[in-house]
Amino acid sequence: MSEPSDGGPDQPEDGAAAPSGEAAGSGPNDTVAGGSGDAAGDGDAERQAAVPDGPSPVPSGRLANWLAARGTRWGTATAIYVVVVAAVLVAVNLVGSRITTGWDVTAQHLLTLSPASRRIARSVAHPVSIIAFTQPGDPTGAEIQVLLQQYARDSHGRITYQVIDPVTHTAVAARYGVQAYNTVVVQSGSNVQTVQPTSLTTYNSAGNAVFNGETAITNAILRAGASVSLKVDWLAGDGEPNIASGRHPNATAALRNMGYQVGSLNLLTSNGVPSNVAALIIDSPTRDLSAAEIATLRQYAARGGHLVVLLPPLLKPLPRLDALLASWGIAPQNDVAIDLVQHYQTDPTQIVPHYASSPITTPIQQANMATLLPGTQGLTLSHPRGYTVQTVLQTTAGGTATAPKSWGMTNLSALLKGRVSYIPHTDFPGPLSVAATTQAAVQPASARGPLPLSGAPGFRAVVFGNSLFISSGTLTAGQGAYITIQGNQDLFLNAVGWATGQSQGITVRPNPSLSTQVFLTAGTTRSLVLTFVAGVPLLCFVLAIGTWVSRRRL
């Protein structure tokens, strides 16, 4: 039997098994086989020194379980989605703030300038500044601001604007003489044009106000860049409508919006046609012009004058004026045009004419607008030496020699009794010219006096077989408000623009703000109620339950 070792009285021999229930070296005084107790103590000290100071780390098993948990995955994914969506929104806003291109998806393109206005805004030669004096919260002021934003966008910075309240900026309002809200001041250099509030609104045939600020502001931009303002006079003294007393208010207001000065001229009391008159309008005189007036008009034409002639309706012969027009290649027929194909409602005398190739009608045709000439007469065209004569509007062609589709009826008494028929060799077979232009170069030998002030070289005249198409008034008063019908106002203004050579002047029709109504039947109403009141909420509830169940199974 061996002696007990120094490690303890009950220490087993080498190779002997440890007592049951105790692992070798697990006790406080145990030693590692082949070593001493001091060596074991040194190992414990080294292990304790290897443990870092501070809180104990999360065991690797718990961290792995936490990362693998469903809540952790869903929370992490949600956080990533939120960050990505926020980053995308910030990026889109940053890019959008630097891009001025937009898309107008309104049915009537209410938020888009007309092509002519865009062309003018992009081609301004000098910077233009616009000041709108509006009242905060006023609907018209809001429309003006939206319109000015379009000018600034389409001009690429050449047109700038500001909107101010004249009450809080009295000094600025006093500088420009502003006395009313919704006044717009357009300035280019030292040239200042003021658009009055009354010029921003027109009235349709129903008497409703229509915002037409684009026409007024676009032409103010043109005037601001022009060096001189042209004048258009209406002939007076022979029973013509009195412009000074308010006749043709829409037509005269449209001319002023185009940048023209508007006045009247009596050839018997004036010393000829002044040189500052860019065009003279002869509007349905009830008496024939005198020989002296005809002589004055011949002299005016010889030195490059410009005329717009609106003949009276319903067989009103004016022999001296008719002969003057015939010498220029356009002879009135003194009839009433009948068109069985293209007319308004059931009245064949309410002509909706066809457009010939002409700078007067091309913009109207491109805008897909119709014009209406009630009770117009036909014109016989010729080609005198030195004159260029062209048709602008005409009636429908076709038919037979005894039954044309359009003609000029000379029997007024039968027409007034409602009998519409074509009489061969008496009436004028169609197609009829109902508007035409004539022009000629100035003959130096015959030109006396200074040339008219305008951009059109040589003599120019536009002749319409009708004057009613520019009439204002109300339908209930027995007068047709024909100038408000689609392209009638454009036709008149384009004719004046062509005669004066102001082809850059435009007439911008306001985009109609239509009230679109939907009429629902009882069955359709029930279907809509079931779909949107019951069906859609039920569908959303079912989708929500399905989503909750699917997430519970994860």
XYZ file of C-alpha atoms in Angstrom:
554
model
C 0.000 0.000 0.000
C 1.502 3.338 -1.136
C 2.014 6.440 0.878
C -0.519 9.225 0.520
C 0.658 12.195 -1.574
C 1.030 15.748 -0.389
C -2.113 16.714 -2.376
C -4.509 15.217 0.236
C -5.299 12.101 2.261
C -7.872 10.707 -0.088
C -6.133 11.435 -3.413
C -6.534 8.419 -5.720
C -3.606 6.850 -7.360
C -2.571 7.596 -10.889
C -4.974 6.042 -13.315
C -7.659 5.556 -10.648
C -11.177 6.787 -11.411
C -12.554 9.773 -9.607
C -15.322 9.219 -7.149
C -18.787 9.014 -8.602
C -20.620 12.379 -8.951
C -17.387 14.459 -9.175
C -15.412 15.293 -12.248
C -11.661 15.199 -12.102
C -10.280 18.574 -11.203
C -13.761 19.983 -10.365
C -13.207 20.559 -6.710
C -11.524 23.535 -5.206
C -8.389 21.542 -4.228
C -8.294 19.246 -7.219
C -5.282 19.202 -9.505
C -4.917 18.448 -13.140
C -3.453 15.011 -13.743
C 0.276 15.246 -14.038
C 0.345 18.740 -12.453
C 0.204 20.441 -9.091
C -2.409 22.601 -7.390
C -0.259 25.689 -7.943
C -0.347 25.088 -11.679
C -4.134 24.930 -11.571
C -4.287 28.195 -9.695
C -2.108 29.860 -12.264
C -4.505 28.718 -15.062
C -7.527 30.173 -13.253
C -5.736 33.468 -12.890
C -4.953 33.576 -16.601
C -8.596 32.861 -17.493
C -9.833 35.600 -15.162
C -7.348 38.071 -16.667
C -8.644 37.258 -20.203
C -12.176 38.348 -19.299
C -12.596 42.088 -20.283
C -13.914 44.616 -17.829
C -17.520 45.934 -18.187
C -20.884 44.268 -18.714
C -20.951 40.710 -19.847
C -21.531 40.305 -23.637
C -24.752 38.797 -24.993
C -24.142 35.132 -25.580
C -23.812 34.330 -29.246
C -26.784 31.996 -29.117
C -29.181 34.676 -27.802
C -27.990 37.210 -30.456
C -28.544 34.724 -33.230
C -32.000 33.919 -31.917
C -32.855 37.643 -31.746
C -31.667 38.289 -35.291
C -33.604 35.291 -36.541
C -36.807 36.327 -34.804
C -39.785 37.240 -37.016
C -40.305 40.586 -35.308
C -36.710 41.580 -35.984
C -37.042 40.716 -39.668
C -40.297 42.659 -40.059
C -38.978 45.652 -38.145
C -35.770 45.777 -40.162
C -37.628 45.488 -43.458
C -40.048 48.257 -42.421
C -37.178 50.546 -41.445
C -35.467 49.929 -44.786
C -38.705 50.625 -46.686
C -39.221 53.893 -44.802
C -35.677 55.046 -45.505
C -35.891 54.127 -49.211
C -39.277 55.802 -49.693
C -38.090 58.949 -47.898
C -34.953 59.057 -50.045
C -36.990 58.642 -53.238
C -39.410 61.416 -52.217
C -36.552 63.774 -51.415
C -34.870 63.006 -54.741
C -38.101 63.496 -56.711
C -38.740 66.849 -55.032
C -35.181 68.017 -55.687
C -35.409 67.048 -59.357
C -38.937 68.452 -59.708
C -37.911 71.811 -58.259
C -35.394 72.180 -61.081
C -37.697 71.101 -63.929
C -40.313 73.545 -65.229
C -41.825 71.229 -67.836
C -45.419 70.302 -67.088
C -48.318 68.495 -68.655
C -51.773 70.014 -68.956
C -54.280 67.178 -68.716
C -57.395 69.354 -68.479
C -59.959 68.679 -71.191
C -59.936 72.284 -72.489
C -56.178 72.891 -71.881
C -56.988 75.554 -69.328
C -53.428 75.608 -67.994
C -51.636 76.004 -71.321
C -50.934 79.075 -73.435
C -52.086 79.034 -77.030
C -49.422 78.211 -79.651
C -49.313 81.858 -80.748
C -48.774 83.103 -77.191
C -46.030 80.535 -76.614
C -44.332 81.588 -79.833
C -44.420 85.244 -78.807
C -43.233 84.479 -75.268
C -40.249 82.556 -76.617
C -39.301 85.217 -79.180
C -39.345 88.405 -77.103
C -36.310 90.454 -78.103
C -35.835 92.251 -74.787
C -36.620 91.299 -71.187
C -40.223 91.930 -70.190
C -41.396 92.481 -66.629
C -45.037 92.139 -65.631
C -46.624 93.422 -62.431
C -50.106 92.219 -61.510
C -51.948 94.294 -58.928
C -54.409 91.861 -57.381
C -56.351 91.403 -54.185
C -55.335 88.425 -52.055
C -57.917 85.677 -52.264
C -59.630 87.061 -55.381
C -60.434 84.323 -57.962
C -59.589 86.559 -60.932
C -56.280 87.444 -59.325
C -55.525 83.741 -58.943
C -56.256 83.194 -62.661
C -53.929 86.059 -63.545
C -51.138 84.555 -61.458
C -51.524 81.136 -63.073
C -51.418 82.800 -66.497
C -48.262 84.764 -65.667
C -46.568 81.568 -64.492
C -47.135 80.128 -67.955
C -45.571 83.166 -69.630
C -42.527 82.961 -67.354
C -42.161 79.227 -67.997
C -42.534 79.404 -71.781
C -40.238 82.432 -72.165
C -37.310 80.652 -70.480
C -36.685 83.572 -68.162
C -37.177 86.419 -70.653
C -40.492 87.316 -69.038
C -40.587 87.851 -65.277
C -43.534 88.744 -63.114
C -44.572 89.690 -59.622
C -47.980 89.824 -57.981
C -48.523 92.576 -55.408
C -51.369 94.120 -53.466
C -51.795 97.807 -54.437
C -53.087 98.594 -50.943
C -49.891 97.459 -49.230
C -47.622 98.703 -52.049
C -49.109 102.140 -52.611
C -45.876 103.652 -53.937
C -45.607 101.097 -56.758
C -49.302 101.465 -57.596
C -48.980 105.263 -57.714
C -45.922 105.043 -59.957
C -47.928 103.190 -62.626
C -51.209 105.006 -62.014
C -53.032 101.881 -60.875
C -56.475 102.603 -59.472
C -58.190 99.212 -59.518
C -57.529 95.621 -58.605
C -56.594 93.155 -61.380
C -54.659 95.775 -63.318
C -51.652 94.315 -65.151
C -48.640 96.440 -66.121
C -46.310 95.129 -68.845
C -42.966 96.880 -69.250
C -40.062 96.419 -71.655
C -37.395 99.039 -71.238
C -39.112 102.408 -71.062
C -42.249 101.204 -72.898
C -45.066 100.565 -70.425
C -48.410 99.013 -71.381
C -51.318 98.838 -68.960
C -54.000 96.168 -69.206
C -57.160 97.371 -67.511
C -59.390 94.934 -65.602
C -62.183 95.367 -68.158
C -59.872 94.014 -70.875
C -59.375 90.755 -69.003
C -63.004 89.695 -69.256
C -65.383 89.264 -72.171
C -69.000 88.149 -72.262
C -70.396 85.292 -74.294
C -73.779 85.139 -76.010
C -75.415 83.952 -72.781
C -74.178 87.017 -70.946
C -71.675 85.082 -68.820
C -68.278 86.579 -68.049
C -65.337 84.716 -69.582
C -61.751 85.300 -68.436
C -59.753 86.291 -71.528
C -56.573 87.573 -69.948
C -54.333 85.742 -72.395
C -55.492 87.867 -75.329
C -54.954 91.137 -73.485
C -51.615 90.252 -71.889
C -50.122 88.662 -75.010
C -50.902 91.717 -77.082
C -49.628 93.970 -74.300
C -46.319 92.100 -74.563
C -46.337 92.794 -78.306
C -47.111 96.476 -77.744
C -44.402 96.772 -75.109
C -41.858 95.629 -77.665
C -43.224 97.814 -80.487
C -41.976 101.316 -81.219
C -45.309 102.806 -82.289
C -49.024 102.162 -81.780
C -51.139 101.923 -84.933
C -54.536 103.545 -85.339
C -57.670 102.077 -86.904
C -60.552 104.402 -87.786
C -64.166 103.524 -88.563
C -65.723 105.524 -91.386
C -68.533 107.835 -90.224
C -71.027 110.159 -91.863
C -72.953 107.797 -94.138
C -75.177 105.988 -91.681
C -72.506 103.644 -90.375
C -72.706 102.327 -86.793
C -71.577 104.999 -84.341
C -68.528 103.618 -82.547
C -68.447 106.530 -80.129
C -71.949 105.656 -78.886
C -71.012 102.071 -78.100
C -71.809 100.158 -81.301
C -69.730 97.027 -81.811
C -68.345 97.042 -78.251
C -66.781 93.593 -78.585
C -65.069 94.442 -81.867
C -63.647 97.758 -80.658
C -62.495 96.220 -77.360
C -60.792 93.417 -79.277
C -59.003 95.950 -81.484
C -57.734 97.802 -78.425
C -56.530 94.531 -76.933
C -54.640 93.993 -80.164
C -52.776 97.243 -79.513
C -54.630 99.532 -81.932
C -55.915 102.965 -81.196
C -59.564 103.085 -82.259
C -61.399 106.143 -83.552
C -63.824 107.364 -86.217
C -63.261 109.443 -89.328
C -65.634 111.546 -91.427
C -64.138 112.037 -94.883
C -66.280 115.111 -95.583
C -65.019 117.032 -92.566
C -61.402 115.847 -92.623
C -58.636 116.699 -95.024
C -58.278 113.181 -96.404
C -57.178 110.134 -94.438
C -54.446 111.036 -91.907
C -51.117 109.283 -92.329
C -51.270 107.812 -88.823
C -54.340 105.757 -89.770
C -53.109 102.226 -90.419
C -56.489 101.028 -91.693
C -59.943 102.403 -92.407
C -63.017 100.263 -91.705
C -66.087 100.863 -93.871
C -68.939 99.204 -92.002
C -72.309 98.812 -93.776
C -73.163 102.416 -94.698
C -76.876 102.980 -95.182
C -76.267 105.728 -97.777
C -73.964 105.627 -100.745
C -70.697 107.509 -100.409
C -70.412 110.870 -102.119
C -68.216 111.489 -105.138
C -65.812 113.474 -102.933
C -65.510 110.586 -100.478
C -64.887 108.132 -103.311
C -62.138 110.396 -104.667
C -60.529 110.544 -101.204
C -60.596 106.769 -100.935
C -58.973 106.426 -104.364
C -56.162 108.723 -103.298
C -55.798 106.809 -100.036
C -55.543 103.506 -101.929
C -53.074 104.950 -104.438
C -50.611 105.870 -101.684
C -50.829 102.438 -100.069
C -53.927 102.679 -97.910
C -55.513 99.748 -96.107
C -59.242 99.041 -95.979
C -61.596 96.574 -94.352
C -65.005 96.766 -96.038
C -68.094 95.202 -94.457
C -70.977 95.399 -96.916
C -74.559 95.906 -95.689
C -76.884 92.884 -95.781
C -80.111 92.247 -97.668
C -79.681 93.843 -101.077
C -78.519 97.337 -100.164
C -76.914 98.563 -103.406
C -74.394 101.380 -103.091
C -73.514 102.205 -106.712
C -70.498 104.463 -106.160
C -68.946 102.250 -103.481
C -69.719 99.114 -105.508
C -67.999 100.614 -108.569
C -64.934 101.537 -106.489
C -64.630 98.002 -105.162
C -65.123 96.555 -108.650
C -62.216 98.665 -109.928
C -60.056 96.875 -107.361
C -61.289 93.432 -108.533
C -64.127 92.733 -106.061
C -67.674 93.507 -107.257
C -70.651 93.056 -104.878
C -73.439 90.964 -106.423
C -76.291 92.500 -104.379
C -77.826 89.118 -103.694
C -78.291 86.848 -100.679
C -76.087 83.768 -100.529
C -77.910 80.462 -100.133
C -76.066 77.310 -99.052
C -78.108 74.123 -98.836
C -75.219 72.080 -97.410
C -73.272 74.147 -94.909
C -75.478 76.465 -92.895
C -76.547 77.112 -89.320
C -79.481 75.043 -88.055
C -82.246 75.072 -90.703
C -81.646 78.526 -92.226
C -79.759 78.320 -95.567
C -78.998 82.070 -95.420
C -76.908 81.557 -92.249
C -73.787 80.594 -94.146
C -71.000 78.574 -92.504
C -68.427 79.246 -95.230
C -65.550 77.117 -96.446
C -62.017 78.441 -95.914
C -59.774 79.218 -98.840
C -56.001 79.288 -98.489
C -55.337 82.653 -96.854
C -53.269 84.009 -93.955
C -56.554 85.374 -92.585
C -58.243 81.994 -92.269
C -55.297 79.626 -91.730
C -55.061 80.228 -87.930
C -58.826 79.768 -87.590
C -58.775 76.578 -89.613
C -55.852 75.220 -87.584
C -57.851 75.896 -84.416
C -60.747 73.924 -85.926
C -63.197 76.804 -85.493
C -66.140 77.635 -87.729
C -67.368 81.085 -88.747
C -70.904 82.227 -89.421
C -71.976 84.876 -91.940
C -75.721 85.562 -91.724
C -77.392 87.166 -94.743
C -74.172 87.658 -96.677
C -73.986 88.571 -100.342
C -71.717 87.090 -102.949
C -68.742 88.767 -104.583
C -67.674 88.546 -108.219
C -63.906 88.539 -108.516
C -61.862 89.863 -111.417
C -58.185 90.531 -111.881
C -57.497 94.123 -112.937
C -53.983 94.835 -114.082
C -51.648 95.322 -111.141
C -54.017 93.819 -108.557
C -53.826 90.427 -106.874
C -57.293 89.205 -105.896
C -57.923 86.080 -103.808
C -60.921 84.367 -102.239
C -60.964 84.119 -98.444
C -64.362 82.504 -97.781
C -66.713 80.694 -100.153
C -69.907 78.690 -100.237
C -70.305 75.005 -101.078
C -69.470 73.860 -104.582
C -71.243 71.146 -106.530
C -74.736 70.339 -107.713
C -76.092 70.665 -111.228
C -76.595 73.585 -113.559
C -80.263 73.801 -112.586
C -79.886 72.776 -108.940
C -76.603 74.008 -107.459
C -75.787 73.360 -103.814
C -75.273 77.077 -103.279
C -76.188 80.232 -105.178
C -76.817 83.959 -104.861
C -80.559 84.646 -104.696
C -81.664 88.008 -106.129
C -85.412 87.793 -105.453
C -85.589 89.315 -101.970
C -89.392 89.394 -101.806
C -89.606 85.633 -102.410
C -86.870 85.038 -99.847
C -88.685 87.059 -97.190
C -91.760 84.900 -97.799
C -89.707 81.776 -97.170
C -89.504 80.637 -100.805
C -85.947 79.514 -101.499
C -85.326 78.431 -105.087
C -82.693 78.830 -107.758
C -83.650 80.702 -110.945
C -81.205 80.052 -113.800
C -79.821 83.094 -115.640
C -81.131 85.338 -112.850
C -79.412 84.084 -109.719
C -75.657 83.593 -109.337
C -74.652 79.898 -109.303
C -72.225 78.750 -106.641
C -69.692 78.420 -105.305
C -69.745 82.082 -104.276
C -66.930 84.112 -102.840
C -68.278 85.814 -99.727
C -64.985 87.373 -98.590
C -61.936 88.303 -100.648
C -58.702 90.275 -100.554
C -57.122 92.571 -103.115
C -53.701 94.189 -103.040
C -51.450 96.193 -105.322
C -48.089 97.882 -105.225
C -47.965 101.630 -104.671
C -47.647 103.609 -107.900
C -45.273 106.499 -107.145
C -46.812 108.695 -109.828
C -50.294 108.404 -108.327
C -49.279 108.450 -104.654
C -49.970 111.812 -103.098
C -49.259 112.594 -99.498
C -47.375 110.548 -96.881
C -47.688 106.799 -96.878
C -49.858 105.180 -94.198
C -48.036 104.156 -91.056
C -48.093 100.349 -90.903
C -46.077 97.272 -91.694
C -47.875 96.388 -94.941
C -46.306 97.719 -98.134
C -48.717 98.748 -100.882
C -52.482 98.884 -101.069
C -54.475 96.212 -99.258
C -58.218 95.693 -98.831
C -60.384 92.955 -97.346
C -64.020 92.884 -98.463
C -66.739 90.911 -96.688
C -70.189 90.454 -98.189
C -71.605 90.755 -94.696
C -71.342 93.056 -91.676
C -73.528 91.195 -89.187
C -70.833 88.698 -88.265
C -69.162 91.255 -85.960
C -72.397 92.447 -84.357
C -72.784 92.346 -80.601
C -76.050 92.517 -78.690
C -78.121 89.694 -77.290
C -80.094 86.991 -78.997
C -83.162 87.777 -76.894
C -83.179 91.360 -78.172
C -83.548 90.166 -81.737
C -79.939 90.877 -82.671
C -77.538 88.030 -83.056
C -74.423 88.225 -80.914
C -72.556 86.815 -83.879
C -69.088 88.031 -82.914
C -69.093 85.610 -79.986
C -69.659 82.591 -82.237
C -66.491 80.516 -82.514
C -64.131 82.114 -85.047
C -66.039 85.292 -85.998
C -63.992 87.612 -83.808
C -60.794 85.949 -84.958
C -61.877 86.411 -88.573
C -62.386 90.143 -88.091
C -59.156 90.722 -86.171
C -57.098 88.610 -88.555
C -58.496 90.645 -91.454
C -57.447 93.897 -89.787
C -54.066 92.391 -88.967
C -53.516 91.300 -92.560
C -54.582 94.681 -93.945
C -52.188 96.563 -91.663
C -49.375 94.056 -92.002
C -49.464 93.222 -88.300
C -49.310 89.483 -88.738
C -47.760 89.095 -85.287
C -50.930 90.447 -83.711
C -53.150 87.625 -82.584
C -56.535 86.978 -81.175
C -56.471 84.298 -78.517
C -59.775 82.646 -77.844
C -60.183 81.823 -74.144
C -60.199 78.109 -73.511
C -63.790 77.351 -72.561
C -64.374 76.249 -69.017
C -67.119 73.801 -69.799
C -69.507 72.461 -67.207
C -69.691 68.776 -68.017
C -72.766 67.126 -66.592
C -73.352 63.402 -66.170
C -76.929 62.177 -66.025
C -77.362 58.892 -64.123
C -80.271 56.518 -64.411
C -81.740 54.821 -61.339
C -80.029 51.541 -62.220
C -76.657 53.192 -62.686
C -77.046 55.006 -59.366
C -77.782 51.736 -57.538
C -74.769 50.087 -59.162
C -72.476 52.916 -58.095
C -73.804 52.861 -54.528
C -73.335 49.078 -54.229
C -69.857 49.269 -55.746
C -68.364 52.167 -53.808
C -70.397 52.160 -50.596
C -70.483 48.398 -49.999
C -68.236 46.612 -52.485
C -64.999 48.574 -52.113
C -65.023 48.661 -48.265
C -65.810 44.905 -48.178
C -62.952 44.173 -50.567
C -60.544 46.193 -48.425
C -61.709 44.276 -45.301
C -61.173 40.892 -46.984
C -57.684 41.900 -48.154
C -56.808 43.080 -44.652
C -57.938 39.754 -43.088
C -55.978 37.793 -45.687
C -52.844 39.828 -44.990
C -53.198 39.297 -41.214
C -53.647 35.523 -41.611
C -50.655 35.205 -43.932
C -48.434 37.127 -41.506
C -49.547 34.912 -38.607
C -48.312 31.846 -40.483
C -44.809 33.212 -40.997
